[in-house]
Amino acid sequence: MIRSPLNYTGGKHKLLPQILPFFPRDVGLFVDLFCGGCNVGLNAPGMRTVYNDKDANLMGLYNTFKAMDKSDVLKGVYEIIEAYGLSLVSRHGYARYGCNSSRGLSAYNKKGFFELRNDFNRKYTNGEKDAAAYLMLYVLIVYSFNNQIRFNAKGEFNLPVGKRDFNKSMEQKLLAFLETIQTRDCVFTCGDFRAFDFSSLSPHDFVYADPPYLITCATYNEKGGWDETAERDLLSLLDRLHQKKIRFALSNVLRSKGKENDILLDWLRQNAGRYTAIPLICSYANSNYQTKDRTSASEEVLIVNY
């Protein structure tokens, strides 16, 4: 399995062994409609792949990775790490930085991280969204809390420093990702799912939708990121795809922590016999977006129309 170089909230890497066997193999164009970390699209069948997401920061990063030579990406990453005096335990060990694995590297990296963050935000908010800026963004993500990506209302990257640094595992994931997107026939598009052009799709194509989950408390649901209107609009879109005999799969949760997705459950009842909800075995006990109750299971499903 090819893994995303980003620790993206809601990523499906752990569920791929359960999800992929249900995908058809005879796929012309694979549309990853809410691509996020791209874990599904990277490993899915299809002669061509479209990765779509409404997050312009994310898609700018991916398009930069696709356009640059792999060696230049890696060279640029290491140059930024060195320029800001960030740790590199894989080369120098913890002792050099006066840290250890249990305490992590945040104390050492804090100064350099905030200098990098300030320089990036100054450059980025001034409209300098070039390759250099996106490499800075990638390094920020790597050295940030939980390797997450988050911007405030002013368009500034605002996560604090994390405990880890750029290690060999991250390097290998980055290189595998670059190899995949640069050698396969794929494009990255940025836009709301409602604005995506489905007009050229045929029954040989396939749409995978992994939207924000309406009844969970992930960071992408903050500030009205996903609401009941968006949920209904997506389900209506999938109905229209079905009418055109275009195959789709939808990841979602029916129930979570005492809540029910009534909109989704009603939709499934109305389409009994057309759509199938396949239960998935999942655990997000270690996910940072969970509430204090980390023991309650979510009833996660893959819904297909074939």
Tab-separated table of C-alpha atoms in Angstrom:
chain	number	residue	atom	x	y	z
A	1	MET	CA	0.000	0.000	0.000
A	2	ILE	CA	1.213	3.485	-0.856
A	3	ARG	CA	0.782	5.843	2.091
A	4	SER	CA	0.122	9.552	2.013
A	5	PRO	CA	3.043	11.754	3.114
A	6	LEU	CA	0.517	13.664	5.248
A	7	ASN	CA	-1.163	12.597	8.476
A	8	TYR	CA	-4.483	13.872	7.210
A	9	THR	CA	-7.502	13.791	9.531
A	10	GLY	CA	-9.943	11.085	8.465
A	11	GLY	CA	-7.393	9.327	6.260
A	12	LYS	CA	-8.420	5.857	5.114
A	13	HIS	CA	-5.055	4.078	5.030
A	14	LYS	CA	-5.953	1.635	7.819
A	15	LEU	CA	-9.260	0.802	6.147
A	16	LEU	CA	-7.846	0.200	2.668
A	17	PRO	CA	-7.633	-3.612	3.079
A	18	GLN	CA	-11.382	-3.600	3.755
A	19	ILE	CA	-12.380	-0.965	1.191
A	20	LEU	CA	-10.347	-1.838	-1.906
A	21	PRO	CA	-11.705	-5.389	-2.436
A	22	PHE	CA	-15.157	-3.889	-2.994
A	23	PHE	CA	-13.995	-1.572	-5.771
A	24	PRO	CA	-14.522	-2.746	-9.356
A	25	ARG	CA	-11.338	-3.493	-11.288
A	26	ASP	CA	-12.518	-2.300	-14.710
A	27	VAL	CA	-12.245	1.419	-14.005
A	28	GLY	CA	-11.373	3.988	-16.631
A	29	LEU	CA	-11.356	7.205	-14.620
A	30	PHE	CA	-11.223	7.058	-10.816
A	31	VAL	CA	-12.522	10.237	-9.150
A	32	ASP	CA	-11.391	10.760	-5.557
A	33	LEU	CA	-13.942	13.467	-4.851
A	34	PHE	CA	-12.744	14.431	-1.341
A	35	CYS	CA	-9.155	13.280	-1.694
A	36	GLY	CA	-7.701	14.661	1.567
A	37	GLY	CA	-4.488	12.723	2.114
A	38	CYS	CA	-5.036	10.791	-1.163
A	39	ASN	CA	-4.674	7.358	0.455
A	40	VAL	CA	-7.598	5.850	-1.459
A	41	GLY	CA	-6.831	7.326	-4.867
A	42	LEU	CA	-3.172	6.303	-4.610
A	43	ASN	CA	-4.124	2.637	-4.248
A	44	ALA	CA	-7.353	2.437	-6.215
A	45	PRO	CA	-7.872	0.861	-9.651
A	46	GLY	CA	-8.164	3.101	-12.656
A	47	MET	CA	-6.281	4.052	-15.815
A	48	ARG	CA	-6.560	7.716	-14.782
A	49	THR	CA	-7.189	9.416	-11.455
A	50	VAL	CA	-8.631	12.788	-10.542
A	51	TYR	CA	-7.876	13.937	-7.007
A	52	ASN	CA	-10.268	16.681	-5.960
A	53	ASP	CA	-10.527	18.674	-2.744
A	54	LYS	CA	-11.780	22.137	-1.795
A	55	ASP	CA	-8.672	22.855	0.332
A	56	ALA	CA	-6.583	25.146	-1.881
A	57	ASN	CA	-3.561	24.901	0.440
A	58	LEU	CA	-3.547	21.133	0.149
A	59	MET	CA	-4.008	21.071	-3.613
A	60	GLY	CA	-1.315	23.697	-4.114
A	61	LEU	CA	1.077	21.453	-2.227
A	62	TYR	CA	0.146	18.401	-4.313
A	63	ASN	CA	0.477	20.243	-7.603
A	64	THR	CA	3.910	21.483	-6.516
A	65	PHE	CA	4.948	17.913	-5.713
A	66	LYS	CA	3.698	16.733	-9.097
A	67	ALA	CA	5.592	19.430	-11.012
A	68	MET	CA	8.958	19.164	-9.237
A	69	ASP	CA	11.677	16.583	-9.728
A	70	LYS	CA	11.828	14.140	-6.823
A	71	SER	CA	15.440	14.959	-6.050
A	72	ASP	CA	14.665	18.679	-5.995
A	73	VAL	CA	11.809	18.133	-3.539
A	74	LEU	CA	14.020	16.177	-1.179
A	75	LYS	CA	16.906	18.620	-1.560
A	76	GLY	CA	14.586	21.533	-0.810
A	77	VAL	CA	13.172	19.846	2.292
A	78	TYR	CA	16.615	19.196	3.761
A	79	GLU	CA	17.766	22.721	2.949
A	80	ILE	CA	14.815	24.198	4.873
A	81	ILE	CA	15.467	21.897	7.835
A	82	GLU	CA	19.096	23.017	7.922
A	83	ALA	CA	18.348	26.712	7.355
A	84	TYR	CA	16.023	26.860	10.380
A	85	GLY	CA	18.159	24.674	12.629
A	86	LEU	CA	15.539	21.955	13.001
A	87	SER	CA	16.451	18.539	14.358
A	88	LEU	CA	17.228	15.536	12.193
A	89	VAL	CA	17.475	12.581	14.539
A	90	SER	CA	17.774	10.074	11.691
A	91	ARG	CA	21.207	11.543	10.914
A	92	HIS	CA	22.458	12.813	14.253
A	93	GLY	CA	20.585	10.976	17.020
A	94	TYR	CA	18.731	12.422	20.015
A	95	ALA	CA	21.857	13.182	22.078
A	96	ARG	CA	22.901	15.986	19.747
A	97	TYR	CA	19.707	17.858	20.597
A	98	GLY	CA	19.611	17.113	24.322
A	99	CYS	CA	16.350	15.197	23.879
A	100	ASN	CA	15.073	11.640	23.944
A	101	SER	CA	12.321	9.665	22.252
A	102	SER	CA	9.865	9.806	25.144
A	103	ARG	CA	10.091	13.583	25.654
A	104	GLY	CA	10.299	14.317	21.962
A	105	LEU	CA	11.926	17.215	20.149
A	106	SER	CA	9.481	20.081	20.641
A	107	ALA	CA	11.674	21.930	23.142
A	108	TYR	CA	14.616	21.933	20.758
A	109	ASN	CA	12.636	22.711	17.591
A	110	LYS	CA	10.329	25.370	19.019
A	111	LYS	CA	12.458	28.399	18.098
A	112	GLY	CA	13.265	27.277	14.553
A	113	PHE	CA	9.726	26.075	13.949
A	114	PHE	CA	8.159	29.425	14.844
A	115	GLU	CA	10.721	31.271	12.721
A	116	LEU	CA	9.816	29.044	9.789
A	117	ARG	CA	6.109	29.461	10.470
A	118	ASN	CA	6.408	33.250	10.609
A	119	ASP	CA	8.450	33.384	7.395
A	120	PHE	CA	6.020	31.076	5.623
A	121	ASN	CA	2.946	33.033	6.753
A	122	ARG	CA	4.510	36.323	5.714
A	123	LYS	CA	5.376	34.937	2.280
A	124	TYR	CA	2.147	33.004	1.813
A	125	THR	CA	-0.309	35.687	2.867
A	126	ASN	CA	1.504	38.120	0.569
A	127	GLY	CA	0.528	35.912	-2.340
A	128	GLU	CA	3.934	34.285	-2.854
A	129	LYS	CA	2.493	30.802	-3.324
A	130	ASP	CA	5.381	29.352	-5.271
A	131	ALA	CA	7.261	26.060	-5.018
A	132	ALA	CA	9.497	27.413	-2.263
A	133	ALA	CA	6.453	28.336	-0.173
A	134	TYR	CA	4.862	24.908	-0.579
A	135	LEU	CA	8.083	23.153	0.445
A	136	MET	CA	8.106	25.352	3.548
A	137	LEU	CA	4.508	24.279	4.159
A	138	TYR	CA	5.441	20.610	3.901
A	139	VAL	CA	8.261	21.007	6.440
A	140	LEU	CA	5.874	22.874	8.756
A	141	ILE	CA	3.426	19.994	8.551
A	142	VAL	CA	6.159	17.466	9.317
A	143	TYR	CA	7.359	19.385	12.392
A	144	SER	CA	3.919	20.464	13.623
A	145	PHE	CA	1.694	18.907	16.267
A	146	ASN	CA	0.585	15.441	15.076
A	147	ASN	CA	1.875	16.326	11.585
A	148	GLN	CA	-1.434	18.060	10.900
A	149	ILE	CA	-2.347	20.913	8.556
A	150	ARG	CA	-4.466	23.826	9.789
A	151	PHE	CA	-4.922	27.454	8.759
A	152	ASN	CA	-6.724	30.233	10.626
A	153	ALA	CA	-9.251	32.709	9.217
A	154	LYS	CA	-6.409	35.024	8.155
A	155	GLY	CA	-4.927	32.313	5.963
A	156	GLU	CA	-2.022	31.656	8.332
A	157	PHE	CA	-0.673	28.256	9.297
A	158	ASN	CA	-1.311	28.142	13.045
A	159	LEU	CA	-0.382	24.755	14.484
A	160	PRO	CA	2.210	24.540	17.295
A	161	VAL	CA	5.442	22.581	17.125
A	162	GLY	CA	5.275	18.801	17.471
A	163	LYS	CA	7.426	16.141	19.098
A	164	ARG	CA	8.887	14.467	15.995
A	165	ASP	CA	10.944	15.401	12.972
A	166	PHE	CA	11.619	14.319	9.395
A	167	ASN	CA	12.611	10.669	9.696
A	168	LYS	CA	13.399	7.915	7.218
A	169	SER	CA	9.850	6.610	7.258
A	170	MET	CA	8.511	10.040	6.273
A	171	GLU	CA	11.139	10.329	3.568
A	172	GLN	CA	10.156	6.974	2.092
A	173	LYS	CA	6.445	7.865	2.148
A	174	LEU	CA	7.203	11.163	0.436
A	175	LEU	CA	9.314	9.513	-2.269
A	176	ALA	CA	6.693	6.804	-2.911
A	177	PHE	CA	4.003	9.473	-3.180
A	178	LEU	CA	6.079	11.534	-5.602
A	179	GLU	CA	6.849	8.483	-7.722
A	180	THR	CA	3.167	7.576	-7.909
A	181	ILE	CA	1.739	10.978	-8.845
A	182	GLN	CA	4.553	11.725	-11.306
A	183	THR	CA	4.387	8.441	-13.213
A	184	ARG	CA	0.641	7.856	-13.306
A	185	ASP	CA	-1.969	9.667	-15.363
A	186	CYS	CA	-3.505	11.885	-12.695
A	187	VAL	CA	-4.538	15.468	-12.034
A	188	PHE	CA	-5.304	17.499	-8.913
A	189	THR	CA	-8.310	19.787	-9.026
A	190	CYS	CA	-9.501	22.221	-6.391
A	191	GLY	CA	-13.188	22.902	-5.826
A	192	ASP	CA	-16.367	22.110	-3.980
A	193	PHE	CA	-17.862	18.734	-4.886
A	194	ARG	CA	-21.002	20.500	-6.152
A	195	ALA	CA	-18.924	22.303	-8.783
A	196	PHE	CA	-17.137	19.197	-10.076
A	197	ASP	CA	-17.791	18.455	-13.754
A	198	PHE	CA	-19.225	14.939	-14.026
A	199	SER	CA	-20.554	15.444	-17.565
A	200	SER	CA	-17.830	13.392	-19.271
A	201	LEU	CA	-18.111	10.380	-16.947
A	202	SER	CA	-19.370	7.076	-18.317
A	203	PRO	CA	-20.407	3.746	-16.739
A	204	HIS	CA	-16.760	2.667	-17.065
A	205	ASP	CA	-15.725	5.335	-14.548
A	206	PHE	CA	-15.957	5.365	-10.772
A	207	VAL	CA	-16.533	8.010	-8.087
A	208	TYR	CA	-15.340	7.587	-4.514
A	209	ALA	CA	-16.698	10.029	-1.938
A	210	ASP	CA	-15.203	10.342	1.527
A	211	PRO	CA	-16.802	13.539	2.843
A	212	PRO	CA	-16.448	14.990	6.334
A	213	TYR	CA	-18.652	12.963	8.648
A	214	LEU	CA	-21.689	14.942	9.750
A	215	ILE	CA	-21.999	13.451	13.244
A	216	THR	CA	-18.331	13.357	14.263
A	217	CYS	CA	-16.275	16.091	15.890
A	218	ALA	CA	-13.285	16.215	13.541
A	219	THR	CA	-11.533	19.542	12.994
A	220	TYR	CA	-12.844	19.696	9.422
A	221	ASN	CA	-16.373	19.964	10.855
A	222	GLU	CA	-15.515	23.125	12.775
A	223	LYS	CA	-16.850	26.544	11.711
A	224	GLY	CA	-19.542	25.097	9.468
A	225	GLY	CA	-17.159	23.013	7.404
A	226	TRP	CA	-19.845	20.388	6.746
A	227	ASP	CA	-23.533	20.655	7.533
A	228	GLU	CA	-26.882	19.020	6.779
A	229	THR	CA	-27.261	20.940	3.525
A	230	ALA	CA	-23.921	19.634	2.268
A	231	GLU	CA	-24.869	16.103	3.335
A	232	ARG	CA	-28.145	16.243	1.415
A	233	ASP	CA	-26.490	17.810	-1.633
A	234	LEU	CA	-23.928	14.998	-1.772
A	235	LEU	CA	-26.555	12.277	-1.484
A	236	SER	CA	-28.599	13.919	-4.258
A	237	LEU	CA	-25.479	14.038	-6.405
A	238	LEU	CA	-24.888	10.314	-5.855
A	239	ASP	CA	-28.505	9.630	-6.851
A	240	ARG	CA	-27.911	11.471	-10.118
A	241	LEU	CA	-24.741	9.470	-10.756
A	242	HIS	CA	-26.699	6.264	-10.177
A	243	GLN	CA	-29.349	7.359	-12.681
A	244	LYS	CA	-26.550	7.734	-15.236
A	245	LYS	CA	-25.297	4.219	-14.354
A	246	ILE	CA	-22.053	5.624	-12.943
A	247	ARG	CA	-20.682	3.491	-10.134
A	248	PHE	CA	-19.864	5.071	-6.812
A	249	ALA	CA	-18.760	4.245	-3.277
A	250	LEU	CA	-19.425	6.444	-0.254
A	251	SER	CA	-17.590	6.274	3.069
A	252	ASN	CA	-19.586	7.490	6.048
A	253	VAL	CA	-20.786	6.639	9.555
A	254	LEU	CA	-24.348	5.685	10.427
A	255	ARG	CA	-23.930	6.048	14.191
A	256	SER	CA	-21.205	7.425	16.441
A	257	LYS	CA	-21.042	8.083	20.190
A	258	GLY	CA	-24.774	7.945	20.685
A	259	LYS	CA	-25.572	10.033	17.584
A	260	GLU	CA	-27.307	8.856	14.437
A	261	ASN	CA	-26.988	10.254	10.946
A	262	ASP	CA	-30.721	10.419	10.287
A	263	ILE	CA	-30.237	11.962	6.843
A	264	LEU	CA	-28.034	9.093	5.705
A	265	LEU	CA	-30.202	6.413	7.314
A	266	ASP	CA	-33.353	7.795	5.658
A	267	TRP	CA	-31.556	7.921	2.300
A	268	LEU	CA	-30.554	4.272	2.643
A	269	ARG	CA	-34.125	3.270	3.507
A	270	GLN	CA	-35.444	5.150	0.467
A	271	ASN	CA	-32.914	3.379	-1.734
A	272	ALA	CA	-33.235	-0.116	-0.300
A	273	GLY	CA	-32.436	-2.561	-3.088
A	274	ARG	CA	-30.352	-0.003	-4.981
A	275	TYR	CA	-27.560	0.743	-2.550
A	276	THR	CA	-25.721	-1.581	-0.171
A	277	ALA	CA	-24.146	-0.501	3.133
A	278	ILE	CA	-21.104	-2.642	3.884
A	279	PRO	CA	-20.033	-2.524	7.555
A	280	LEU	CA	-16.364	-1.806	8.245
A	281	ILE	CA	-14.336	-2.721	11.300
A	282	CYS	CA	-12.541	0.395	12.446
A	283	SER	CA	-10.964	2.022	15.485
A	284	TYR	CA	-9.890	5.637	15.901
A	285	ALA	CA	-8.730	5.257	19.497
A	286	ASN	CA	-5.502	7.092	18.729
A	287	SER	CA	-6.994	9.843	16.592
A	288	ASN	CA	-6.494	13.344	17.971
A	289	TYR	CA	-9.962	14.506	16.922
A	290	GLN	CA	-11.854	12.100	19.179
A	291	THR	CA	-13.717	13.310	22.236
A	292	LYS	CA	-12.770	12.206	25.740
A	293	ASP	CA	-14.826	9.058	25.218
A	294	ARG	CA	-12.347	7.058	23.147
A	295	THR	CA	-13.952	3.677	23.709
A	296	SER	CA	-17.243	4.103	21.856
A	297	ALA	CA	-17.166	2.542	18.409
A	298	SER	CA	-18.391	4.272	15.284
A	299	GLU	CA	-20.603	2.348	12.875
A	300	GLU	CA	-18.629	3.091	9.743
A	301	VAL	CA	-19.819	1.826	6.372
A	302	LEU	CA	-18.958	1.753	2.698
A	303	ILE	CA	-22.090	2.361	0.616
A	304	VAL	CA	-22.037	1.161	-3.010
A	305	ASN	CA	-24.532	1.227	-5.897
A	306	TYR	CA	-23.345	-1.901	-7.736
